[in-house]
Amino acid sequence: MTSPWLWYTTRATGTVALVLLTASVVCGILTATRAGNPLVPRFAVAELHRRLALLGFTFLCVHVLTAVADTYVPIGWWATVVPFTSSYRPLWIGLGAVAVDLLLVVLVTSVLRSRVGPRVFRAVHWLVYACWPVAVLHAIGAGTDLRFGWMQVLAGVCILAVLVAVGWRIAEDPHRGRATAEPRRPALDPGATRLVAGSTRPAGRSTRTSPAARTRP
Amino acid sequence: MVGAVNPPAPPSRVRRHGPGVRDRAFVTIRRVTAWVATGAVAATAVLVGVAAHDTPGHHDGGSAVTPPSGAGTNSSSLNGGGLSTRSAPSTGAPSFTNPAPSTGGVSLAPSTGSPQVATGQT
C-alpha cells in the first residue's frame, strides 16, 4: 500500500509522538523531584506523566504502523523491533527500533508495576534516560522535516526542556540525599501530628507522648 | 514548638491531599489530558497538511523530495532494488512527487527509470 498520506502521517505522528514523550519525560523527572505545590500536587504531575506517556505511545504506534504500511519505503515489521535490520536508512531506523524496544520494556513494567515490584520498576524506568535521546537521534537522522526551521526549533525546545528538567533533578539530589539520610520515624511523626491536630485534638505531639507521660509519676 | 515542624515526607498521599483535593486534581488532569489529546490530533492534521502542501510545485526544484544528504545513497546501496517500479531507493526517501506528479516535470513515470535523480538530486 503506497499513498503519500501514509508518509505524511508517519512524519506528523512521529513529530507529535516526540513532543508528547518529551512532555512525559519532563513530567516524570518533575515527579522524581520534589516539585509540586498545592495547586499542582506531585501525584497530579505523576498522573499527567502516565497519561502523556500513553498518549505518546499511541501516536508512536500510529507512526510505526503507517511507516510499515507504506510499502514505498522498505521498512518491514521486524525492522520496527529488531534494530538495524531495515534496508531503508538502517542506522536511523535502527535507532528508532531501539527506542521502541526500550519504551515497550518501560511500558510493560509500568503496567505490571505491582507484580514486578518497585525496585525493578524503578531500575527499568531508568531506561527512559537512554530511550529518549535515542528517539531524538532517530528524529534528527531519519526525520525529513528537520529541514524546516519550525522543526529545528521544536527539536531544540524538546532537548532544552529535558536538559533543564534533568538539571533540576540533579540540583535537587543533595536535598533528597539529606532527606533520606534522616531517620524515617521523625519524618512520619509530623504528618501524624498534623492529622491528629486536624481531628480537633488539641496537640498532636502531646497526645502521642501521652502514654509515656502517663507512666511518669 | 510542635506546630513549626514542617513534615518533609508525609506517610501517605491520602493524608497529605484530602479527597477533595484529589478529586479536583483528577478533574483537572482529565481536562488537561483531553486538551492535550485534542491538540495532538489537531497538530497531526496540521503537520499532514504542511507535508502535503510541501510538494515540488511549492518549493523550487522539488527540494521536499530529497532526503537529508547521504541518506539516499545509503538506502540505494543497501536496498537491493526492492522497489523497482518507483525507484525510490535512488533518493532514499518517500517521494513527494506522488501527490503532484504533473508539477514542474517531476514525473514518476516508471519508464524513465529514476526520475527523481534527475529532479530531486542534482
XYZ file of C-alpha atoms in Angstrom:
339
model
C 0.000 0.000 0.000
C 1.535 3.225 -1.103
C -0.044 6.536 -0.514
C 1.580 9.860 0.128
C -0.807 10.354 3.019
C 0.716 7.404 4.800
C 4.082 9.059 4.587
C 2.680 12.400 5.693
C 1.003 10.701 8.628
C 4.216 8.932 9.517
C 6.061 12.200 9.658
C 3.344 14.046 11.533
C 2.741 11.365 14.149
C 6.462 10.971 14.661
C 6.796 14.648 15.456
C 3.778 14.669 17.752
C 4.934 11.499 19.493
C 8.310 13.075 20.121
C 6.699 16.126 21.691
C 4.330 14.070 23.822
C 7.030 11.709 25.015
C 9.247 14.674 25.792
C 6.474 16.190 27.873
C 6.010 12.858 29.594
C 9.717 12.602 30.340
C 9.731 16.110 31.785
C 6.707 15.307 33.956
C 8.372 12.090 35.076
C 11.513 13.933 36.069
C 9.453 16.513 37.933
C 7.688 13.693 39.712
C 11.022 12.282 40.800
C 11.975 15.639 42.233
C 10.073 17.320 44.991
C 8.426 19.720 42.633
C 4.844 20.359 43.456
C 2.622 22.835 45.131
C -0.935 22.914 46.442
C -2.241 23.902 43.026
C -0.359 21.188 41.148
C 0.414 18.416 43.608
C 3.002 15.814 42.806
C 0.529 12.990 42.314
C -1.166 15.113 39.676
C 2.130 15.520 37.858
C 2.651 11.767 38.093
C -0.797 11.094 36.698
C -0.190 13.558 33.905
C 3.119 11.821 33.224
C 1.323 8.495 32.801
C -1.350 9.885 30.551
C 1.107 11.757 28.375
C 3.187 8.618 28.048
C 0.186 6.583 26.962
C -0.867 9.270 24.534
C 2.628 9.497 23.137
C 2.790 5.748 22.830
C -0.464 5.781 20.909
C 0.958 8.243 18.428
C 4.125 6.199 18.285
C 2.064 3.153 17.338
C 0.417 5.102 14.542
C 3.851 6.332 13.477
C 5.172 2.775 13.264
C 2.042 1.353 11.657
C 1.942 3.920 8.906
C 5.666 3.586 8.282
C 5.310 -0.149 7.871
C 2.095 0.050 5.914
C 3.639 2.421 3.425
C 5.440 -0.021 1.210
C 7.087 2.728 -0.744
C 9.968 2.514 1.692
C 11.115 -0.958 2.662
C 10.535 -0.974 6.407
C 9.382 -4.376 7.495
C 7.598 -5.302 10.680
C 10.727 -6.870 12.069
C 12.686 -3.707 11.455
C 10.495 -1.847 13.932
C 11.517 -4.115 16.790
C 14.807 -5.627 15.643
C 17.302 -2.799 15.400
C 19.403 -2.149 12.333
C 17.641 -4.625 10.083
C 15.900 -2.101 7.920
C 17.204 -1.708 4.420
C 15.984 1.875 4.412
C 18.340 4.067 6.429
C 19.404 1.188 8.634
C 21.162 3.302 11.251
C 18.446 5.860 11.880
C 15.542 3.433 11.608
C 17.508 1.083 13.827
C 17.778 3.792 16.466
C 14.026 4.174 16.261
C 13.652 0.446 16.785
C 15.904 0.634 19.830
C 13.763 3.432 21.225
C 10.611 1.429 20.577
C 12.061 -1.610 22.324
C 13.152 0.369 25.351
C 9.804 2.105 25.528
C 7.994 -1.204 25.320
C 10.007 -2.567 28.215
C 9.297 0.524 30.271
C 5.618 0.394 29.372
C 5.253 -3.279 30.251
C 6.978 -2.862 33.586
C 4.835 0.176 34.295
C 1.671 -1.774 33.613
C 2.933 -4.676 35.718
C 4.323 -2.420 38.393
C 2.506 -4.159 41.197
C 3.888 -7.526 40.104
C 7.473 -6.657 39.289
C 7.947 -4.593 42.402
C 9.084 -1.035 42.853
C 12.794 -1.796 42.603
C 12.567 -3.486 39.227
C 10.134 -0.833 38.066
C 12.470 1.937 39.102
C 15.510 0.235 37.585
C 13.782 -0.361 34.277
C 12.357 3.133 34.309
C 15.879 4.498 34.195
C 15.989 3.145 30.647
C 13.948 6.154 29.662
C 17.080 8.211 30.019
C 18.536 6.075 27.232
C 15.323 5.767 25.263
C 14.602 9.444 24.883
C 17.992 10.514 23.434
C 17.870 7.573 21.047
C 14.422 8.663 19.921
C 15.681 12.197 19.408
C 18.595 10.902 17.368
C 16.149 8.893 15.288
C 14.076 12.007 14.724
C 17.112 14.023 13.756
C 18.575 11.391 11.490
C 15.507 9.909 9.882
C 13.168 12.853 10.049
C 12.894 14.772 6.849
C 11.126 17.680 8.491
C 14.283 18.881 10.125
C 14.900 20.962 7.036
C 12.262 23.318 8.296
C 13.004 25.963 10.842
C 9.977 25.180 12.948
C 11.064 21.588 13.316
C 14.530 22.647 14.356
C 13.006 24.962 16.940
C 10.716 22.174 18.133
C 13.578 19.727 18.487
C 15.627 22.329 20.286
C 12.815 23.095 22.699
C 12.351 19.391 23.419
C 16.039 18.890 24.101
C 16.229 22.042 26.201
C 13.186 21.067 28.262
C 14.602 17.677 29.136
C 18.030 19.127 29.870
C 16.529 21.717 32.211
C 14.448 19.069 33.960
C 17.443 16.784 34.345
C 19.495 19.678 35.631
C 16.802 20.476 38.139
C 16.730 16.900 39.304
C 20.487 16.755 39.659
C 20.462 20.044 41.546
C 17.846 18.688 43.909
C 19.667 15.473 44.613
C 21.619 16.741 47.620
C 18.339 17.692 49.282
C 16.939 14.276 48.519
C 20.014 12.654 49.983
C 19.676 14.668 53.147
C 16.019 13.847 53.417
C 16.596 10.138 53.028
C 19.575 10.194 55.335
C 17.379 11.372 58.150
C 15.716 8.774 60.308
C 12.401 7.636 58.981
C 10.421 7.901 62.131
C 10.750 11.644 62.687
C 9.681 12.149 59.097
C 6.471 10.269 59.700
C 5.606 11.703 63.036
C 4.824 15.271 61.999
C 2.345 14.025 59.431
C 0.599 12.024 62.072
C 0.736 15.015 64.307
C -0.929 17.111 61.719
C -3.644 14.555 61.169
C -4.348 14.287 64.821
C -4.395 18.021 65.033
C -6.798 18.031 62.117
C -9.159 15.832 64.053
C -9.667 18.630 66.549
C -7.379 17.196 69.120
C -5.626 19.914 70.995
C -1.983 18.963 70.403
C -0.687 16.079 68.363
C 2.706 15.711 69.908
C 1.265 15.718 73.358
C -1.238 13.006 72.512
C 1.446 10.798 71.056
C 3.679 11.247 74.009
C 0.862 10.962 76.408
C 1.368 7.225 77.114
C 4.904 7.916 78.209
C 3.730 10.902 80.141
C 1.099 8.814 81.815
C 3.685 6.402 83.083
C 5.589 9.157 84.667
C 4.794 9.861 88.191
C 7.262 24.283 69.092
C 5.412 21.430 67.536
C 3.417 23.461 65.081
C 6.535 24.813 63.425
C 7.642 21.372 62.287
C 7.308 21.064 58.552
C 6.704 17.463 57.565
C 9.117 16.524 54.775
C 7.607 13.157 53.992
C 4.043 12.523 54.977
C 3.034 8.936 55.480
C 0.606 8.754 52.624
C -0.777 10.797 49.816
C -4.274 10.394 51.073
C -3.328 12.073 54.253
C -1.434 14.825 52.518
C -4.109 15.609 49.968
C -7.655 15.182 51.066
C -10.253 13.561 48.843
C -11.487 16.944 47.713
C -8.064 17.987 46.550
C -7.574 14.696 44.757
C -10.939 14.875 43.047
C -10.312 18.396 41.867
C -6.846 17.448 40.707
C -8.094 14.470 38.753
C -10.781 16.536 37.114
C -8.119 18.999 36.085
C -5.891 16.192 34.850
C -8.714 14.745 32.793
C -9.395 18.137 31.305
C -5.734 18.740 30.531
C -5.442 15.280 29.009
C -8.434 15.911 26.792
C -6.989 19.208 25.656
C -3.600 17.664 25.009
C -5.123 14.788 23.057
C -7.210 17.166 21.008
C -4.214 19.360 20.414
C -2.096 16.397 19.399
C -4.649 15.245 16.864
C -5.011 18.777 15.555
C -1.247 19.145 15.346
C -1.056 15.902 13.437
C -3.642 17.141 10.986
C -1.769 20.407 10.572
C 1.531 18.622 10.037
C -0.045 16.320 7.490
C -1.367 19.377 5.726
C 2.032 21.023 5.835
C 3.647 17.913 4.418
C 1.043 17.668 1.684
C 1.477 21.335 0.917
C 5.210 20.925 0.646
C 5.157 19.483 -2.817
C 7.704 20.215 -5.519
C 5.300 22.665 -7.015
C 5.514 24.816 -3.956
C 9.215 24.615 -3.471
C 11.539 25.033 -6.316
C 13.299 22.057 -7.680
C 11.464 19.505 -5.634
C 13.523 20.126 -2.568
C 10.980 18.415 -0.401
C 11.570 15.239 -2.270
C 15.174 14.987 -1.402
C 16.096 13.334 1.826
C 18.828 14.554 4.105
C 22.148 14.367 2.379
C 23.675 10.948 2.210
C 20.624 9.006 3.160
C 19.594 8.353 -0.367
C 22.828 6.814 -1.389
C 22.872 4.604 1.650
C 19.453 3.244 1.071
C 20.024 2.739 -2.573
C 23.091 0.699 -1.963
C 21.510 -1.387 0.728
C 18.111 -1.811 -0.648
C 18.957 -4.155 -3.381
C 16.463 -2.775 -5.811
C 13.415 -3.830 -3.919
C 11.332 -1.023 -5.295
C 11.826 -1.432 -8.916
C 8.805 0.366 -10.234
C 9.236 3.577 -8.304
C 12.937 3.693 -7.941
C 12.523 5.288 -4.545
C 15.767 3.908 -3.209
C 17.627 6.096 -5.604
C 16.621 9.055 -3.498
C 16.188 7.259 -0.249
C 13.024 8.985 0.772
C 9.396 8.572 0.003
C 8.540 10.774 -2.817
C 6.626 13.937 -2.505
C 6.043 13.772 -6.149
C 3.234 11.312 -5.664
C 0.547 13.867 -4.911
C 1.620 16.148 -7.697
C 3.281 14.159 -10.398
C 2.475 16.688 -13.045
C 4.080 19.674 -11.427
C 7.162 21.021 -12.948
C 8.041 17.920 -14.839
C 8.786 15.987 -11.682
C 7.379 12.809 -13.001
C 7.364 9.365 -11.606
C 6.916 7.585 -14.844
C 8.436 4.157 -14.467
C 9.748 4.211 -17.978
C 12.188 6.925 -17.119
C 13.959 4.702 -14.687
C 14.939 7.120 -11.946
C 13.223 10.424 -12.463
C 13.966 11.698 -9.016
C 17.642 11.513 -9.561
C 17.234 13.986 -12.315
C 14.845 16.259 -10.486
C 15.410 15.901 -6.820
C 19.105 15.450 -6.621
C 21.412 17.113 -8.930
